[in-house]
Coordinates of N, CA and C in Angstrom, one line a residue:
M1 N 17.9 0.8 -15.9 CA 19.1 0.3 -16.6 C 20.1 1.4 -16.7
Y2 N 21.3 1.1 -16.2 CA 22.4 2.1 -16.3 C 23.7 1.3 -16.2
D3 N 24.6 1.5 -17.2 CA 25.8 0.7 -17.3 C 26.8 1.0 -16.2
G4 N 26.7 2.2 -15.6 CA 27.6 2.5 -14.5 C 29.0 3.0 -15.0
N5 N 29.1 3.4 -16.3 CA 30.4 3.8 -16.8 C 30.7 5.2 -16.7
G6 N 29.7 6.0 -16.2 CA 30.0 7.5 -16.1 C 31.0 7.7 -14.9
G7 N 31.9 8.7 -15.2 CA 32.9 8.9 -14.2 C 32.5 9.8 -13.0
D8 N 31.5 10.6 -13.2 CA 31.1 11.6 -12.2 C 29.6 11.8 -12.3
T9 N 28.8 10.7 -12.2 CA 27.4 10.7 -12.5 C 26.5 10.5 -11.3
F10 N 25.4 11.3 -11.3 CA 24.5 11.3 -10.1 C 23.1 11.5 -10.6
F11 N 22.2 11.1 -9.7 CA 20.8 11.6 -9.9 C 20.8 13.1 -9.7
W12 N 20.2 13.9 -10.6 CA 20.4 15.3 -10.6 C 19.0 16.0 -11.0
A13 N 18.7 17.0 -10.2 CA 17.4 17.7 -10.5 C 17.6 19.2 -10.5
G14 N 16.7 19.9 -11.1 CA 16.9 21.4 -11.2 C 15.6 22.1 -11.7
S15 N 15.6 23.4 -11.6 CA 14.5 24.2 -12.0 C 14.7 25.0 -13.2
R16 N 15.9 24.9 -13.8 CA 16.2 25.5 -15.1 C 15.4 24.8 -16.2
P17 N 15.2 25.5 -17.4 CA 14.4 24.8 -18.5 C 15.0 23.5 -18.9
R18 N 16.3 23.3 -18.9 CA 16.9 22.1 -19.4 C 18.0 21.6 -18.4
P19 N 18.2 20.3 -18.4 CA 19.3 19.7 -17.5 C 20.6 20.4 -17.7
G20 N 21.3 20.8 -16.7 CA 22.6 21.4 -16.8 C 23.3 21.4 -15.4
P21 N 24.5 22.0 -15.3 CA 25.2 22.0 -14.1 C 24.6 22.8 -13.0
Q22 N 23.6 23.7 -13.3 CA 22.9 24.4 -12.2 C 21.8 23.6 -11.6
G23 N 22.1 22.5 -11.1 CA 21.1 21.6 -10.4 C 21.7 21.1 -9.1
Y24 N 21.2 20.0 -8.6 CA 21.6 19.5 -7.3 C 21.5 18.0 -7.3
I25 N 22.3 17.4 -6.5 CA 22.3 15.9 -6.4 C 21.0 15.4 -5.7
V26 N 20.4 14.4 -6.2 CA 19.3 13.7 -5.5 C 19.9 12.4 -5.0
P27 N 19.8 12.2 -3.7 CA 20.4 10.9 -3.1 C 19.8 9.7 -3.8
N28 N 20.6 8.6 -3.8 CA 20.1 7.4 -4.5 C 19.1 6.7 -3.6
E29 N 18.7 5.5 -4.0 CA 17.6 4.8 -3.2 C 18.0 4.5 -1.8
L30 N 19.3 4.5 -1.5 CA 19.8 4.2 -0.2 C 20.1 5.5 0.6
G31 N 19.7 6.7 0.0 CA 19.9 7.9 0.7 C 21.3 8.5 0.6
R32 N 22.2 7.9 -0.3 CA 23.6 8.3 -0.4 C 23.8 9.1 -1.6
T33 N 24.9 9.9 -1.6 CA 25.2 10.8 -2.8 C 26.5 10.3 -3.5
N34 N 26.7 9.0 -3.4 CA 27.9 8.5 -4.1 C 27.7 8.6 -5.6
V35 N 28.8 8.5 -6.4 CA 28.7 8.3 -7.8 C 27.9 7.1 -8.1
L36 N 27.1 7.1 -9.1 CA 26.1 6.0 -9.4 C 26.9 4.8 -9.9
D37 N 26.4 3.6 -9.3 CA 26.9 2.4 -9.8 C 26.0 1.8 -10.9
R38 N 26.2 0.6 -11.3 CA 25.4 0.0 -12.4 C 24.0 -0.4 -11.8
Y39 N 23.0 -0.2 -12.6 CA 21.6 -0.7 -12.3 C 21.2 -1.6 -13.4
L40 N 20.7 -2.8 -13.0 CA 20.2 -3.8 -14.0 C 18.8 -4.1 -13.7
N41 N 17.9 -3.5 -14.5 CA 16.4 -3.8 -14.3 C 15.9 -3.6 -12.9
K42 N 16.3 -2.5 -12.3 CA 16.0 -2.3 -10.9 C 15.0 -1.2 -10.7
D43 N 14.0 -1.5 -9.8 CA 13.0 -0.5 -9.5 C 13.5 0.2 -8.2
I44 N 13.5 1.6 -8.2 CA 14.0 2.3 -7.1 C 13.1 3.5 -6.8
T45 N 13.2 3.9 -5.5 CA 12.4 5.1 -5.1 C 13.4 6.2 -4.6
L46 N 13.3 7.4 -5.1 CA 14.1 8.5 -4.8 C 13.3 9.5 -4.0
T47 N 14.0 10.2 -3.1 CA 13.4 11.3 -2.3 C 14.2 12.5 -2.5
L48 N 13.5 13.6 -2.9 CA 14.2 14.9 -3.1 C 14.8 15.4 -1.8
P49 N 16.0 16.0 -1.8 CA 16.6 16.4 -0.5 C 16.0 17.7 0.0
D50 N 16.2 18.0 1.3 CA 15.9 19.2 1.9 C 14.4 19.6 1.8
Y51 N 13.6 18.5 1.9 CA 12.1 18.7 1.8 C 11.6 19.4 0.5
K52 N 12.4 19.3 -0.5 CA 11.9 19.8 -1.8 C 10.8 18.9 -2.3
T53 N 10.0 19.5 -3.2 CA 8.8 18.8 -3.7 C 8.9 18.7 -5.3
I54 N 8.1 17.9 -5.8 CA 8.2 17.7 -7.3 C 7.8 19.0 -8.0
T55 N 6.9 19.8 -7.4 CA 6.5 21.0 -8.1 C 7.6 22.1 -8.1
E56 N 8.7 21.9 -7.4 CA 9.8 22.8 -7.4 C 10.9 22.5 -8.4
I57 N 10.7 21.4 -9.2 CA 11.7 21.1 -10.2 C 11.1 21.0 -11.6
K58 N 11.9 21.1 -12.6 CA 11.4 20.9 -14.0 C 11.8 19.6 -14.6
W59 N 12.8 19.0 -14.0 CA 13.4 17.7 -14.6 C 14.1 16.9 -13.6
L60 N 14.3 15.7 -13.9 CA 15.2 14.8 -13.1 C 16.0 14.1 -14.1
A61 N 17.3 14.0 -13.9 CA 18.2 13.4 -14.8 C 19.3 12.5 -14.2
I62 N 19.8 11.6 -15.0 CA 21.1 11.0 -14.6 C 22.2 11.8 -15.3
Y63 N 23.0 12.5 -14.6 CA 23.8 13.6 -15.1 C 25.3 13.4 -14.8
D64 N 26.1 13.5 -15.8 CA 27.5 13.4 -15.6 C 28.2 14.7 -15.5
L65 N 28.7 15.1 -14.3 CA 29.2 16.4 -14.1 C 30.5 16.7 -14.8
S66 N 31.3 15.6 -15.0 CA 32.6 15.8 -15.7 C 32.4 16.1 -17.2
R67 N 31.3 15.5 -17.8 CA 31.0 15.7 -19.2 C 29.9 16.8 -19.4
L68 N 29.3 17.2 -18.3 CA 28.2 18.2 -18.4 C 27.2 17.7 -19.4
E69 N 26.8 16.4 -19.2 CA 25.9 15.8 -20.1 C 24.9 14.9 -19.4
P70 N 23.6 15.0 -19.7 CA 22.6 14.0 -19.1 C 22.6 12.7 -19.9
F71 N 22.7 11.6 -19.2 CA 22.6 10.3 -19.9 C 21.2 9.9 -20.1
G72 N 20.3 10.5 -19.3 CA 18.9 10.2 -19.4 C 18.1 11.2 -18.6
D73 N 17.0 11.7 -19.0 CA 16.2 12.7 -18.2 C 14.7 12.5 -18.4
I74 N 14.0 13.1 -17.5 CA 12.5 13.2 -17.6 C 12.1 14.5 -17.2
Y75 N 11.1 15.1 -17.9 CA 10.6 16.4 -17.6 C 9.3 16.3 -16.8
I76 N 9.1 17.2 -15.8 CA 7.9 17.3 -15.1 C 6.9 18.1 -15.9
P77 N 5.7 17.6 -16.2 CA 4.8 18.4 -17.0 C 4.3 19.7 -16.3
E78 N 4.1 20.7 -17.1 CA 3.6 22.0 -16.6 C 2.2 21.7 -16.0
G79 N 2.0 22.3 -14.8 CA 0.7 22.1 -14.1 C 0.6 20.7 -13.5
F80 N 1.6 20.0 -13.3 CA 1.5 18.6 -12.7 C 1.1 18.7 -11.3
E81 N 0.1 17.9 -11.0 CA -0.4 17.8 -9.6 C 0.1 16.5 -9.0
P82 N 1.0 16.6 -8.1 CA 1.5 15.4 -7.5 C 0.5 14.7 -6.6
P83 N 0.5 13.3 -6.6 CA -0.4 12.6 -5.7 C -0.1 13.0 -4.3
Q84 N -1.2 13.1 -3.5 CA -1.1 13.4 -2.1 C -2.2 12.7 -1.3
R85 N -2.0 12.6 0.0 CA -3.0 12.0 0.9 C -4.3 12.8 0.8
V86 N -5.4 12.1 1.0 CA -6.7 12.7 0.9 C -7.4 12.5 2.2
V87 N -8.0 13.6 2.8 CA -8.7 13.5 4.0 C -10.2 13.5 3.7
L88 N -10.9 12.5 4.2 CA -12.3 12.3 4.0 C -13.1 12.7 5.2
N89 N -14.4 12.5 5.2 CA -15.2 12.8 6.4 C -15.1 11.7 7.4
K90 N -15.8 11.8 8.5 CA -15.9 10.7 9.5 C -16.7 9.5 9.0
L91 N -16.5 8.4 9.7 CA -17.4 7.3 9.4 C -18.8 7.6 9.6
S92 N -19.7 7.3 8.7 CA -21.1 7.5 8.8 C -21.7 6.4 9.6
S93 N -22.5 6.7 10.6 CA -23.1 5.6 11.5 C -24.5 6.0 11.9
R94 N -25.4 5.1 11.8 CA -26.8 5.3 12.3 C -27.0 4.9 13.7
T95 N -26.0 4.3 14.3 CA -26.1 3.9 15.7 C -25.0 4.6 16.5
R96 N -25.0 4.4 17.7 CA -23.9 5.0 18.6 C -22.8 4.0 18.8
E97 N -22.8 2.9 18.1 CA -21.8 1.9 18.4 C -20.4 2.3 17.9
V98 N -20.4 3.1 16.8 CA -19.1 3.5 16.1 C -19.1 5.0 16.0
K99 N -17.9 5.6 16.3 CA -17.6 7.0 16.1 C -16.2 7.1 15.6
S100 N -15.9 8.1 14.9 CA -14.5 8.3 14.4 C -14.3 9.8 14.1
G101 N -13.0 10.1 13.9 CA -12.5 11.3 13.4 C -12.5 11.2 11.8
G102 N -11.6 11.9 11.2 CA -11.5 11.8 9.8 C -10.9 10.5 9.3
V103 N -11.3 10.2 8.1 CA -10.7 9.0 7.4 C -9.7 9.5 6.4
I104 N -8.5 9.0 6.4 CA -7.4 9.5 5.5 C -6.9 8.4 4.6
I105 N -6.9 8.7 3.3 CA -6.3 7.7 2.4 C -4.9 8.2 2.1
S106 N -3.9 7.6 2.7 CA -2.5 8.1 2.6 C -1.8 7.6 1.3
E107 N -2.2 6.4 0.8 CA -1.7 5.9 -0.5 C -2.7 4.8 -0.9
S108 N -2.4 4.2 -2.0 CA -3.4 3.4 -2.7 C -3.8 2.1 -1.9
K109 N -3.0 1.7 -0.9 CA -3.4 0.5 -0.1 C -3.5 0.8 1.4
T110 N -3.4 2.1 1.8 CA -3.4 2.4 3.2 C -4.5 3.4 3.5
I111 N -5.3 3.0 4.5 CA -6.4 3.9 5.0 C -6.2 4.1 6.5
I112 N -6.2 5.3 6.9 CA -6.1 5.7 8.3 C -7.4 6.1 8.9
I113 N -7.9 5.6 10.0 CA -9.1 6.0 10.7 C -8.6 6.7 12.0
E114 N -9.0 8.0 12.1 CA -8.6 8.7 13.3 C -9.6 8.6 14.4
D115 N -9.2 8.5 15.6 CA -10.0 8.6 16.8 C -11.2 7.6 16.7
L116 N -10.9 6.4 16.3 CA -12.0 5.4 16.2 C -12.4 4.9 17.6
S117 N -13.8 4.9 17.8 CA -14.4 4.4 19.0 C -15.4 3.3 18.6
Y118 N -15.3 2.2 19.2 CA -16.3 1.1 19.0 C -16.4 0.3 20.3
D119 N -17.6 0.0 20.7 CA -17.8 -0.6 22.0 C -17.4 -2.1 22.1
G120 N -17.1 -2.7 20.9 CA -16.6 -4.1 20.9 C -17.6 -5.1 21.3
K121 N -18.9 -4.8 21.4 CA -19.9 -5.8 21.9 C -20.4 -6.7 20.8
G122 N -20.1 -6.4 19.5 CA -20.6 -7.2 18.4 C -19.8 -8.5 18.3
G123 N -20.3 -9.6 18.0 CA -19.6 -10.9 18.0 C -18.8 -11.1 16.7
E124 N -19.4 -10.8 15.5 CA -18.7 -11.1 14.2 C -18.6 -9.8 13.5
V125 N -17.8 -8.8 14.0 CA -17.7 -7.5 13.4 C -16.3 -7.4 12.9
Y126 N -16.2 -6.9 11.6 CA -14.9 -6.8 10.9 C -14.8 -5.5 10.1
F127 N -13.5 -5.2 9.8 CA -13.4 -4.2 8.7 C -13.7 -4.8 7.4
W128 N -14.4 -4.1 6.6 CA -15.1 -4.7 5.4 C -15.0 -3.7 4.2
V129 N -14.7 -4.2 3.0 CA -14.6 -3.4 1.8 C -15.4 -4.1 0.7
G130 N -15.8 -3.3 -0.3 CA -16.5 -3.9 -1.4 C -16.8 -2.9 -2.5
V131 N -17.6 -3.3 -3.5 CA -18.0 -2.5 -4.6 C -19.5 -2.3 -4.5
G132 N -20.0 -1.2 -5.1 CA -21.4 -0.9 -5.1 C -21.7 0.4 -4.4
P133 N -22.9 0.9 -4.4 CA -23.2 2.2 -3.9 C -23.2 2.2 -2.4
Q134 N -23.3 1.1 -1.7 CA -23.3 1.1 -0.2 C -22.9 -0.3 0.3
P135 N -22.4 -0.4 1.5 CA -21.9 -1.7 2.1 C -23.0 -2.7 2.1
H136 N -22.6 -4.0 1.9 CA -23.5 -5.1 1.8 C -22.7 -6.4 2.3
S137 N -23.5 -7.4 2.4 CA -22.9 -8.7 2.9 C -21.9 -9.4 2.0
K138 N -21.9 -9.0 0.7 CA -20.9 -9.7 -0.2 C -19.6 -8.9 -0.4
G139 N -19.2 -8.2 0.7 CA -18.0 -7.5 0.7 C -16.8 -8.5 1.0
T140 N -15.7 -7.9 1.4 CA -14.5 -8.6 1.7 C -13.9 -8.2 3.0
K141 N -13.6 -9.1 3.8 CA -13.0 -8.9 5.1 C -11.5 -8.5 4.9
I142 N -11.1 -7.4 5.6 CA -9.7 -7.0 5.5 C -9.1 -7.0 6.9
P143 N -7.7 -7.2 7.0 CA -7.1 -7.3 8.3 C -7.2 -6.0 9.2
D144 N -7.2 -6.2 10.5 CA -7.2 -5.0 11.4 C -5.8 -4.4 11.4
E145 N -5.6 -3.4 12.3 CA -4.4 -2.6 12.3 C -3.2 -3.5 12.7
H146 N -3.4 -4.7 13.2 CA -2.3 -5.6 13.6 C -2.1 -6.7 12.5
G147 N -2.9 -6.7 11.5 CA -2.8 -7.6 10.4 C -3.6 -8.9 10.6
Y148 N -4.5 -8.9 11.6 CA -5.3 -10.1 11.9 C -6.7 -10.0 11.4
L149 N -7.3 -11.1 11.1 CA -8.7 -11.2 10.6 C -9.6 -11.7 11.6
T150 N -9.4 -11.4 12.9 CA -10.2 -11.8 14.0 C -11.3 -10.8 14.2
P151 N -12.4 -11.1 14.9 CA -13.4 -10.1 15.2 C -12.8 -8.9 15.9
L152 N -13.4 -7.7 15.7 CA -12.9 -6.5 16.3 C -13.2 -6.4 17.7
G153 N -12.2 -5.9 18.5 CA -12.4 -5.6 19.9 C -12.8 -4.2 20.1
K154 N -12.7 -3.7 21.3 CA -13.1 -2.4 21.7 C -12.0 -1.4 21.2
Y155 N -12.4 -0.2 20.7 CA -11.6 0.9 20.4 C -12.0 2.1 21.2
D156 N -11.1 2.9 21.7 CA -11.5 4.1 22.5 C -10.6 5.2 21.9
K157 N -11.2 5.9 20.9 CA -10.6 7.1 20.3 C -9.1 6.7 19.9
K158 N -9.0 5.6 19.2 CA -7.7 5.1 18.7 C -7.5 5.4 17.2
T159 N -6.4 5.9 16.9 CA -6.1 6.1 15.4 C -5.4 4.8 14.9
I160 N -6.0 4.3 13.9 CA -5.5 3.0 13.3 C -5.1 3.1 11.9
I161 N -4.2 2.2 11.5 CA -3.8 2.2 10.1 C -4.2 0.8 9.5
L162 N -5.0 0.8 8.4 CA -5.4 -0.4 7.8 C -4.7 -0.5 6.4
E163 N -4.2 -1.8 6.1 CA -3.6 -2.0 4.8 C -4.4 -3.0 4.0
L164 N -4.8 -2.6 2.8 CA -5.6 -3.5 2.0 C -4.8 -4.6 1.5
P165 N -5.3 -5.9 1.7 CA -4.5 -7.0 1.3 C -4.5 -7.4 -0.1
G166 N -3.5 -8.2 -0.6 CA -3.5 -8.7 -1.9 C -3.5 -7.7 -3.0
D167 N -4.4 -7.8 -4.0 CA -4.5 -6.9 -5.1 C -5.5 -5.8 -4.8
L168 N -6.1 -5.7 -3.7 CA -7.1 -4.7 -3.4 C -6.4 -3.3 -3.2
T169 N -7.0 -2.3 -3.8 CA -6.5 -0.9 -3.6 C -7.7 0.0 -3.5
V170 N -7.5 1.2 -3.1 CA -8.6 2.2 -3.0 C -9.3 2.4 -4.4
F171 N -8.6 2.0 -5.5 CA -9.2 2.2 -6.8 C -10.1 1.0 -7.2
T172 N -10.0 -0.1 -6.4 CA -10.8 -1.3 -6.8 C -12.0 -1.5 -5.8
V173 N -12.1 -0.6 -4.8 CA -13.2 -0.8 -3.9 C -14.0 0.6 -3.8
D174 N -15.2 0.5 -3.4 CA -16.1 1.7 -3.4 C -16.4 2.2 -2.0
W175 N -16.1 1.4 -1.0 CA -16.5 1.8 0.4 C -15.7 1.0 1.4
L176 N -15.6 1.5 2.6 CA -15.0 0.9 3.7 C -16.0 0.9 4.8
A177 N -16.2 -0.2 5.5 CA -17.2 -0.3 6.5 C -16.7 -1.1 7.7
I178 N -17.3 -0.9 8.9 CA -17.2 -1.8 10.0 C -18.6 -2.5 10.0
Y179 N -18.5 -3.8 9.7 CA -19.6 -4.6 9.4 C -19.9 -5.8 10.3
D180 N -21.1 -5.9 10.7 CA -21.6 -7.0 11.6 C -22.1 -8.1 10.7
I181 N -21.3 -9.2 10.5 CA -21.7 -10.3 9.6 C -22.9 -11.0 10.2
A182 N -22.9 -11.3 11.5 CA -23.9 -12.2 12.1 C -25.3 -11.5 12.0
N183 N -25.4 -10.2 12.1 CA -26.6 -9.5 12.0 C -26.9 -8.8 10.7
D184 N -25.9 -8.9 9.7 CA -26.0 -8.4 8.4 C -26.4 -6.9 8.5
R185 N -25.5 -6.1 9.2 CA -25.7 -4.7 9.3 C -24.4 -3.9 9.4
T186 N -24.5 -2.7 8.9 CA -23.3 -1.8 8.9 C -23.3 -0.9 10.1
L187 N -22.2 -1.0 10.9 CA -22.1 -0.2 12.1 C -21.5 1.2 11.8
G188 N -20.7 1.3 10.7 CA -20.1 2.6 10.3 C -19.5 2.4 9.0
S189 N -19.5 3.4 8.1 CA -19.0 3.2 6.8 C -18.6 4.6 6.2
I190 N -17.9 4.5 5.1 CA -17.6 5.7 4.3 C -17.4 5.3 2.8
I191 N -17.9 6.2 2.0 CA -17.7 6.0 0.5 C -16.3 6.5 0.1
I192 N -15.6 5.7 -0.7 CA -14.3 6.1 -1.2 C -14.5 6.8 -2.6
P193 N -14.1 8.0 -2.7 CA -14.4 8.7 -4.0 C -13.7 8.1 -5.2
E194 N -14.2 8.3 -6.3 CA -13.6 7.9 -7.6 C -12.5 8.8 -8.0
E195 N -11.5 8.3 -8.8 CA -10.5 9.1 -9.4 C -9.6 9.8 -8.3
L196 N -9.3 9.1 -7.3 CA -8.4 9.7 -6.3 C -7.0 9.9 -6.8
N197 N -6.4 11.0 -6.5 CA -5.0 11.3 -6.9 C -4.1 11.1 -5.6
V198 N -4.0 9.8 -5.3 CA -3.1 9.5 -4.1 C -1.9 8.7 -4.5
P199 N -0.8 8.7 -3.7 CA 0.4 8.0 -4.2 C 0.2 6.5 -4.3
P200 N 0.9 5.9 -5.2 CA 0.9 4.5 -5.3 C 1.5 3.8 -4.1
S201 N 1.1 2.6 -3.8 CA 1.7 1.9 -2.7 C 3.0 1.3 -3.1
L202 N 3.9 1.3 -2.1 CA 5.3 0.8 -2.3 C 5.4 -0.7 -1.8
V203 N 4.2 -1.2 -1.4 CA 4.2 -2.6 -1.0 C 4.2 -3.5 -2.2
K204 N 5.2 -4.4 -2.2 CA 5.3 -5.3 -3.3 C 4.5 -6.6 -3.0
I205 N 3.5 -6.9 -3.9 CA 2.7 -8.1 -3.8 C 3.3 -9.2 -4.5
I206 N 3.6 -10.3 -3.8 CA 4.2 -11.5 -4.5 C 3.2 -12.6 -4.5
P207 N 2.7 -12.9 -5.7 CA 1.6 -13.9 -5.8 C 2.1 -15.3 -5.3
H208 N 1.2 -16.0 -4.7 CA 1.5 -17.4 -4.3 C 0.6 -18.3 -5.1
S209 N 1.3 -19.2 -5.8 CA 0.5 -20.2 -6.6 C -0.1 -21.2 -5.7
N210 N -1.4 -21.4 -5.8 CA -2.0 -22.3 -4.9 C -3.1 -23.1 -5.7
S211 N -2.9 -24.4 -5.8 CA -3.8 -25.2 -6.5 C -4.9 -25.9 -5.7
M212 N -4.8 -25.7 -4.3 CA -5.8 -26.3 -3.4 C -7.1 -25.5 -3.5
P213 N -8.2 -26.3 -3.3 CA -9.5 -25.6 -3.5 C -10.0 -24.8 -2.3
N214 N -9.4 -25.0 -1.2 CA -9.8 -24.2 0.0 C -8.7 -23.4 0.6
C215 N -9.0 -22.1 0.9 CA -8.0 -21.2 1.3 C -8.6 -20.2 2.3
E216 N -7.8 -19.9 3.4 CA -8.3 -19.0 4.4 C -7.1 -18.1 4.8
Q217 N -7.4 -16.7 4.7 CA -6.4 -15.8 5.1 C -6.4 -15.6 6.6
L218 N -5.3 -16.0 7.3 CA -5.2 -15.9 8.7 C -4.7 -14.6 9.2
H219 N -3.9 -14.0 8.3 CA -3.2 -12.7 8.7 C -2.8 -12.1 7.3
K220 N -2.5 -10.8 7.3 CA -2.2 -10.2 6.0 C -1.0 -10.9 5.3
D221 N -0.1 -11.5 6.1 CA 1.1 -12.2 5.5 C 1.0 -13.7 5.6
L222 N -0.1 -14.3 6.0 CA -0.2 -15.7 6.2 C -1.5 -16.3 5.8
Q223 N -1.5 -17.4 5.0 CA -2.7 -18.0 4.6 C -2.5 -19.5 4.7
V224 N -3.7 -20.2 5.0 CA -3.7 -21.7 5.1 C -4.6 -22.2 4.0
S225 N -4.1 -23.3 3.3 CA -4.9 -23.9 2.3 C -5.0 -25.4 2.6
W226 N -6.1 -26.0 2.1 CA -6.2 -27.5 2.4 C -7.1 -28.1 1.3
E227 N -6.9 -29.4 1.2 CA -7.6 -30.2 0.2 C -7.9 -31.6 0.9
V228 N -9.2 -32.1 0.8 CA -9.6 -33.4 1.3 C -9.7 -34.4 0.2
F229 N -9.0 -35.5 0.3 CA -9.1 -36.6 -0.7 C -9.2 -37.9 0.1
G230 N -10.4 -38.5 0.1 CA -10.6 -39.7 0.8 C -10.4 -39.5 2.3
D231 N -9.5 -40.3 2.9 CA -9.3 -40.1 4.4 C -8.1 -39.3 4.6
Q232 N -7.6 -38.5 3.7 CA -6.4 -37.7 3.8 C -6.7 -36.3 3.6
I233 N -6.1 -35.4 4.5 CA -6.2 -34.0 4.3 C -4.8 -33.5 4.0
T234 N -4.6 -32.7 3.0 CA -3.4 -32.1 2.6 C -3.5 -30.6 3.0
M235 N -2.6 -30.1 3.8 CA -2.6 -28.7 4.2 C -1.3 -28.0 3.9
E236 N -1.4 -26.7 3.6 CA -0.3 -25.9 3.4 C -0.4 -24.5 4.0
L237 N 0.7 -24.1 4.7 CA 0.7 -22.7 5.2 C 1.7 -21.9 4.4
A238 N 1.3 -20.8 4.0 CA 2.2 -19.9 3.1 C 2.2 -18.5 3.8
G239 N 3.4 -18.0 3.9 CA 3.6 -16.6 4.5 C 4.6 -15.8 3.8
Q240 N 4.4 -14.5 3.8 CA 5.4 -13.6 3.2 C 6.3 -13.0 4.2
V241 N 7.6 -13.1 4.1 CA 8.5 -12.6 5.0 C 9.5 -11.7 4.2
G242 N 9.4 -10.4 4.4 CA 10.1 -9.5 3.5 C 9.7 -9.6 2.1
E243 N 10.7 -9.9 1.2 CA 10.4 -10.1 -0.2 C 10.3 -11.6 -0.6
W244 N 10.3 -12.5 0.4 CA 10.3 -13.9 0.1 C 9.0 -14.5 0.5
L245 N 8.5 -15.5 -0.2 CA 7.3 -16.2 0.1 C 7.7 -17.6 0.5
V246 N 7.3 -18.1 1.7 CA 7.7 -19.4 2.2 C 6.5 -20.2 2.4
G247 N 6.6 -21.5 2.2 CA 5.5 -22.4 2.4 C 5.9 -23.7 3.1
L248 N 4.9 -24.3 3.8 CA 5.2 -25.5 4.5 C 3.9 -26.4 4.3
G249 N 4.2 -27.6 3.8 CA 3.1 -28.5 3.5 C 3.1 -29.7 4.4
C250 N 2.0 -30.4 4.7 CA 1.9 -31.6 5.5 C 0.7 -32.4 5.1
N251 N 0.7 -33.7 5.4 CA -0.4 -34.6 5.2 C -0.9 -35.1 6.6
R252 N -2.2 -35.3 6.7 CA -2.7 -35.9 8.0 C -3.8 -36.9 7.7
L253 N -3.7 -38.1 8.3 CA -4.8 -39.0 8.1 C -5.9 -38.8 9.1
R254 N -7.1 -39.1 8.8 CA -8.2 -39.0 9.8 C -8.1 -40.1 10.8

């Protein structure tokens, strides 16, 4: 919240003990260094200029240069450890069907698997997450690198990026696996450490209210729901496009 009434006001950062004129402009959420306009209950993301990092500053302020006065400021705690990507080991596998390079957690909803190889011969094999000390059949299927929930094909030393769907994050799951549902076996897996200090996801999850008893996720941004009543089936497709959730419903008689 900012009323926009400052005459010469900017996002401002510095390394002096207190906010003052010996700082520098931090571009706004659009990457511009214009005088700040009004903000009304707006969530924004700022990037420090010239590859500076959080550990190089002591404060961030909304600062008016004409009045030499901060309208609001926040101090970076001493010894602050900024969140950063975490590099884990390779996928553990007891067979030769799956091999990989390092597994990287880049932020709370994004997992990168480097140099993934899989022969693609399993019929019902998916990326799989869950809770507990090791992978098991009661996990959750997650989309592949293209956002689809179809069985996995062949990978030949391919680096892929997986996005955890819905409310799932690396803080709510204990492991990631490549899991063969038909044969109830783990082809490759890795344990996700507790208390990870990784950046939060900037993906905005927009909940979709759905009263139908049956629901299937077709894609990370698309789900189908249905309900059977007598000789009638009611179906609904819902998909997220940007920051909007759209739905289409229809009825069909048997």
